Short mmCIF file of C-alpha atoms in Angstrom, two decimals:
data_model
loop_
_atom_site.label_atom_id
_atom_site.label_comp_id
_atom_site.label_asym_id
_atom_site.label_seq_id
_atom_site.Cartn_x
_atom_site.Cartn_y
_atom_site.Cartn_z
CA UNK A 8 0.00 0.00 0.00
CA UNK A 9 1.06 3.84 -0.74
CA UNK A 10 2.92 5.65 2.01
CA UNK A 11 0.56 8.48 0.77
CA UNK A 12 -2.57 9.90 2.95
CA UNK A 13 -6.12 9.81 1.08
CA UNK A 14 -8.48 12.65 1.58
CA UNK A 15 -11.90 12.66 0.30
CA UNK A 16 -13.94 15.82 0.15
CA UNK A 17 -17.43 16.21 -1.09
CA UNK A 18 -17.69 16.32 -5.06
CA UNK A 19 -20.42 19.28 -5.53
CA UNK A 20 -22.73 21.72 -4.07
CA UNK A 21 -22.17 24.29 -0.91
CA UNK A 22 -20.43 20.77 1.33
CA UNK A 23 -17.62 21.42 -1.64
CA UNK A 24 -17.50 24.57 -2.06
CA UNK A 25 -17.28 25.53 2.01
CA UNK A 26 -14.62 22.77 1.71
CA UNK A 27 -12.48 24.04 -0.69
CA UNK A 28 -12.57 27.80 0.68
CA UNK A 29 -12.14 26.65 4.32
CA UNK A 30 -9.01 24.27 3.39
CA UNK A 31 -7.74 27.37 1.68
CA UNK A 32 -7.91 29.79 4.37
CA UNK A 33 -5.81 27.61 6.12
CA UNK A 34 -2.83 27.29 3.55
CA UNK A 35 -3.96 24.24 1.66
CA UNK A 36 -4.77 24.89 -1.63
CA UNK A 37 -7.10 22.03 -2.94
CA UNK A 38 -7.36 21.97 -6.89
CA UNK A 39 -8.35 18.85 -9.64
CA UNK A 40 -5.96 16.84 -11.16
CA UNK A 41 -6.57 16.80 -15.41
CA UNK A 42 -10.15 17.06 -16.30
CA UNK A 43 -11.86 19.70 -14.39
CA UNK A 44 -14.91 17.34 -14.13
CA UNK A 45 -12.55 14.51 -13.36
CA UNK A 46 -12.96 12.94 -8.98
CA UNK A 47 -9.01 13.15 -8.59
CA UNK A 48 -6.78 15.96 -6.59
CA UNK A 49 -4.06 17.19 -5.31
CA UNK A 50 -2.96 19.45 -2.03
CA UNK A 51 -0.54 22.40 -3.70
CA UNK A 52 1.14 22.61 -0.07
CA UNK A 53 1.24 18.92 0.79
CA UNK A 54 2.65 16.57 -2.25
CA UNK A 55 2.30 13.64 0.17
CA UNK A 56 -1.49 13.78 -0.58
CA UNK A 57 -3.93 12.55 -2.90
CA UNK A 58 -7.42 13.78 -2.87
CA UNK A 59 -10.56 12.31 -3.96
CA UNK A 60 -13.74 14.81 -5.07
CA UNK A 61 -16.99 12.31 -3.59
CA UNK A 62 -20.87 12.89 -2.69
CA UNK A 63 -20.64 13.28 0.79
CA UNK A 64 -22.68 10.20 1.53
CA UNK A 65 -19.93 7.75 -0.43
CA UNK A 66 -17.57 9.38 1.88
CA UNK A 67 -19.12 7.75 4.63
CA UNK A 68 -19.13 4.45 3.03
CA UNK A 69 -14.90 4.79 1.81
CA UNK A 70 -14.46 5.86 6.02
CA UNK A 71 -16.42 2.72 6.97
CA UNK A 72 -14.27 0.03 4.52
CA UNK A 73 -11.13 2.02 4.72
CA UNK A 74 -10.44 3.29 1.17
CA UNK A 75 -9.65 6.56 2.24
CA UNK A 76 -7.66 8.03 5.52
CA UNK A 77 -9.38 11.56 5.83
CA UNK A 78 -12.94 12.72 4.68
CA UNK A 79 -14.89 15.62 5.10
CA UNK A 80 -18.75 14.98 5.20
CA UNK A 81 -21.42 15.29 8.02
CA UNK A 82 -21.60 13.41 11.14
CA UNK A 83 -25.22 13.16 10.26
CA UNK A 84 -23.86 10.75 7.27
CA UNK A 85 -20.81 8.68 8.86
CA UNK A 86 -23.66 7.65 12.02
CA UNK A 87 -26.17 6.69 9.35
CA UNK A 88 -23.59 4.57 7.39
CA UNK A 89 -22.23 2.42 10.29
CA UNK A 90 -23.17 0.65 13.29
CA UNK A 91 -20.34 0.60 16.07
CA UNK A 92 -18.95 4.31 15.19
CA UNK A 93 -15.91 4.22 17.61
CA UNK A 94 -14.59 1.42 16.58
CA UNK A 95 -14.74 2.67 12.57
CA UNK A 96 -13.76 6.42 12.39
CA UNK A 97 -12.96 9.03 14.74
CA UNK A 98 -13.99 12.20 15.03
CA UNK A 99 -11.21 15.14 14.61
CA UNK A 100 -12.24 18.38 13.99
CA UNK A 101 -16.32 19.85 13.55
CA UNK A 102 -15.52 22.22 11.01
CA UNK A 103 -18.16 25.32 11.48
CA UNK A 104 -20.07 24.66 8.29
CA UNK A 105 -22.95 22.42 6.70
CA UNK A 106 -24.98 22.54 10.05
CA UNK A 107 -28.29 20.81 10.20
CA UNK A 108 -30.56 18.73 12.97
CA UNK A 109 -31.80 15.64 12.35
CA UNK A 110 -35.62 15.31 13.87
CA UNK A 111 -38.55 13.62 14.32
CA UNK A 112 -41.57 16.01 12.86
CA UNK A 113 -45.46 15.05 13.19
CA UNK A 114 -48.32 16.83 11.66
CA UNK A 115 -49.11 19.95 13.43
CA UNK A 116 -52.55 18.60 14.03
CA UNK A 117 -51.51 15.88 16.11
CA UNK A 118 -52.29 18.20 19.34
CA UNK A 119 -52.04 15.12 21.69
CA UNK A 120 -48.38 14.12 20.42
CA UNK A 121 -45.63 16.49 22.16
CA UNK A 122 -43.05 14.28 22.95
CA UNK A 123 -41.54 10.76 21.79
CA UNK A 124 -43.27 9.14 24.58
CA UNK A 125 -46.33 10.15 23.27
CA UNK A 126 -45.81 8.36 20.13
CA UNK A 127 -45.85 4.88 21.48
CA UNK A 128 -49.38 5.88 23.30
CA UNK A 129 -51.22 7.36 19.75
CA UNK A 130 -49.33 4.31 17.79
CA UNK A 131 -51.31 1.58 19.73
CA UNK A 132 -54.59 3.96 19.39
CA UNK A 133 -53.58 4.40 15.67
CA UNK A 134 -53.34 0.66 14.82
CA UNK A 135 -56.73 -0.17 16.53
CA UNK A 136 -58.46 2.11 14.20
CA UNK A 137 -56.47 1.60 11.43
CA UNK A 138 -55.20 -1.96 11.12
CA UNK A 139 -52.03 -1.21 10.86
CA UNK A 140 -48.47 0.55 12.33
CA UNK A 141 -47.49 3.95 11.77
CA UNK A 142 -45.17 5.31 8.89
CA UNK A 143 -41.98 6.64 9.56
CA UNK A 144 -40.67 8.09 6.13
CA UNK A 145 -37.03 8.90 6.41
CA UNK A 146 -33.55 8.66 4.77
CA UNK A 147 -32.39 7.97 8.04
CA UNK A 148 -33.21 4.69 8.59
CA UNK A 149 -30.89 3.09 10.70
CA UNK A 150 -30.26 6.32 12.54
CA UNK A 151 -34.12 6.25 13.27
CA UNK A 152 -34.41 3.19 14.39
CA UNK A 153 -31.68 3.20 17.17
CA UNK A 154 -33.51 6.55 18.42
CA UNK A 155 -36.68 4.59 18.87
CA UNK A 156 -35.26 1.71 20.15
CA UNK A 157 -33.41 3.84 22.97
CA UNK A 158 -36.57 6.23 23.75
CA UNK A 159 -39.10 2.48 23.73
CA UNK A 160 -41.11 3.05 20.35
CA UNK A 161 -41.62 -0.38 18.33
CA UNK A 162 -44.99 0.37 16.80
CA UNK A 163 -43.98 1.95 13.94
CA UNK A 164 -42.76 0.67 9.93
CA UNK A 165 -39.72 2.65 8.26
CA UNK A 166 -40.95 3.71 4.92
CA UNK A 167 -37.34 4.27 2.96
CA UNK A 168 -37.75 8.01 1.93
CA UNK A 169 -36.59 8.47 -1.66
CA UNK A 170 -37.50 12.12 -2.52
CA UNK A 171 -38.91 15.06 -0.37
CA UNK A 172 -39.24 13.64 2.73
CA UNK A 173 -41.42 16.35 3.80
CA UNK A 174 -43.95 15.54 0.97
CA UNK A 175 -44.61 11.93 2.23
CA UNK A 176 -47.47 12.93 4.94
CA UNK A 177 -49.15 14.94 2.26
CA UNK A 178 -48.52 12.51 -0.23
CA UNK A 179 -50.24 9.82 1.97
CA UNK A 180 -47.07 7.28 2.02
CA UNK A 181 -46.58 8.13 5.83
CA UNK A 182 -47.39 9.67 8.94
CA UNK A 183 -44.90 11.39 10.44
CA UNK A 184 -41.21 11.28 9.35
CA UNK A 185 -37.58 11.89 10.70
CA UNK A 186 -35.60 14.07 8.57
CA UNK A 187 -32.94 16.57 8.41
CA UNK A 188 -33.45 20.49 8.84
CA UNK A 189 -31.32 23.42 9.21
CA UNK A 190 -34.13 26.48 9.52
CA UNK A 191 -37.08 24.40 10.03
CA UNK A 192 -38.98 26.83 7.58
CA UNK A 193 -39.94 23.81 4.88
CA UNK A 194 -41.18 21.33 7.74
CA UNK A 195 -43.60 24.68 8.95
CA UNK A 196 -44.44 25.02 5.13
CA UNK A 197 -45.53 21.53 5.04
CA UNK A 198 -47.61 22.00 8.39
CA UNK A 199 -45.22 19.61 10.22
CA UNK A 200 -43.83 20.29 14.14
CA UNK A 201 -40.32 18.71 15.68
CA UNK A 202 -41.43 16.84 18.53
CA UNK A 203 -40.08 18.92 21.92
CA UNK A 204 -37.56 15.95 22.65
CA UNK A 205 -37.27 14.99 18.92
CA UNK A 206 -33.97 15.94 18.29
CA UNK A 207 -31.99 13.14 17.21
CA UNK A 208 -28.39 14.60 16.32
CA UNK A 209 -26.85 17.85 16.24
CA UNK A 210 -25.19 17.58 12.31
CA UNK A 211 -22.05 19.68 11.06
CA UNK A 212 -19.45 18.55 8.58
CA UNK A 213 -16.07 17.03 10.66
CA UNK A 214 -12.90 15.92 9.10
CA UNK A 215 -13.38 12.41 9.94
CA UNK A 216 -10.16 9.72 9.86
CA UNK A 217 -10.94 5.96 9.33
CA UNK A 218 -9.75 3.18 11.65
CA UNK A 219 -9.65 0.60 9.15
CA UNK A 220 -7.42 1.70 6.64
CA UNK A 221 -3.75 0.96 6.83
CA UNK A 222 -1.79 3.84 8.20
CA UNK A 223 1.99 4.47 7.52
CA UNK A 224 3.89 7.00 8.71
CA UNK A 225 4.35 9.00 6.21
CA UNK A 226 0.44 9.13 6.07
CA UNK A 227 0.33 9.93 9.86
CA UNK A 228 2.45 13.19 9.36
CA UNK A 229 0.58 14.83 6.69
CA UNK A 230 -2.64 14.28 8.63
CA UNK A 231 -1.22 15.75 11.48
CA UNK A 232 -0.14 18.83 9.22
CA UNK A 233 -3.74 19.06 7.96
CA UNK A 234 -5.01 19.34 11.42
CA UNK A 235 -2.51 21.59 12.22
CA UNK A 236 -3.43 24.03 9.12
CA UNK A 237 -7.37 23.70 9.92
CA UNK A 238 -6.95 24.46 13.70
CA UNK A 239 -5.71 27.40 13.03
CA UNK A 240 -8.99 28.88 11.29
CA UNK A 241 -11.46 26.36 13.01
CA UNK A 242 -11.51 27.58 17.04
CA UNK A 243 -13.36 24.16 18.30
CA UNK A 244 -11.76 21.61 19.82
CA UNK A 245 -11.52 18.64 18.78
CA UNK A 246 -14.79 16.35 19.40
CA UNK A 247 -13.89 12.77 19.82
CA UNK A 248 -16.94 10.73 19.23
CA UNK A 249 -19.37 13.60 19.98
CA UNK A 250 -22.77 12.40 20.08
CA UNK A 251 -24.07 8.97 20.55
CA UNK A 252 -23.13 5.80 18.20
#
């Protein structure tokens, strides 16, 4: 295996963009190798390093089976992709940008329901009138379902979100749904409320290192240079393993 450190960082939209400029500010000068439409990179600053331009989501996935050392993509997206987090990736550095909460929402008519507990209560109510569970539509599926399993919900079916997520209560595939927000503006739009305890995880993008690659030394010093850089413009501290696996 190459001595040299693999970084991914997200392939489009404002994730690459805030990226790019943030990497910058802190002397490391991110361009494309060949084909400006091309997925490879380089560092300017740091020749030890190759980089890799992926969705954020496949980021998650190279972390988890150790194809890359370093990515940049949300913690949202590296808890949904693996089970066992700590033992995977670690955490190094929140990075200030590409903040969002992911929630449980219900309709806004559903006066009685306030809190997760109450879901349980209206679920058994719901399926006694019904025939049937209630729908969960999310892309957040096994994230979801360790939330409910810690707070005691079980009458429920996941309905794999593919779209809007926001649109499946209206669109009559579900009836409530756990999704991701950063203003909250298009769940009040689409007459939906977050539950008062249904935040499920606090989201910003991290530089993330996997466990499961192989490490050399040579790879070991340029991360340690590219945390050195980023501190620098990024005042947190570190966050080992914020949040809950």
């Amino acid at each position: 295996m190459s001595d040299r450190l693999i970084l991914a960082v997200p392939s489009k939209g404002r994730l690459m963009q805030d990226t790019l400029a943030l990497f910058e500010r802190a002397g490391l000068t991110i361009r494309k190798i060949g084909d400006e439409r091309g997925y490879r990179g380089e560092i300017v600053e740091l020749p030890g390093v190759d980089v890799s331009f992926v969705s954020a989501s496949e980021i998650a996935q190279f972390l988890k089976t150790g194809r890359v050392h370093l990515g940049v993509t949300g913690e949202d997206l590296v808890r949904e992709a693996m089970f066992k987090v700590a033992e995977r990736v670690q955490f190094l550095l929140p990075l200030g940008f590409g903040k969002a909460d992911v929630v449980v929402a219900v309709p806004d008519c559903w006066i009685d329901v306030r809190r997760i507990a109450d879901i349980e209560e209206m679920a058994h109510t719901f399926r006694r009138v019904h025939g049937r569970r209630i729908r969960v539509a999310t892309k957040f599926t096994n994230t979801t379902r360790r939330f409910f399993a810690t707070r005691g919900v079980t009458s429920y079916r996941i309905i794999e979100s593919l779209g809007a997520t926001e649109g499946a209560i209206v669109a009559g595939t579900a009836e409530m749904i756990v999704d991701i927000t950063s203003t909250g503006e298009t769940l009040r739009a689409n007459k939906l409320r977050i539950l008062d305890d249904g935040l499920i995880l606090p989201s910003q993008a991290n530089l993330v290192a996997s466990r499961t690659i192989d490490w050399r030394p040579a790879a070991r010093e340029a991360e340690n240079e590219v945390i050195r850089r980023l501190e620098t413009v990024v005042p947190e501290a570190p966050a080992e393993e914020a949040g809950a696996d």
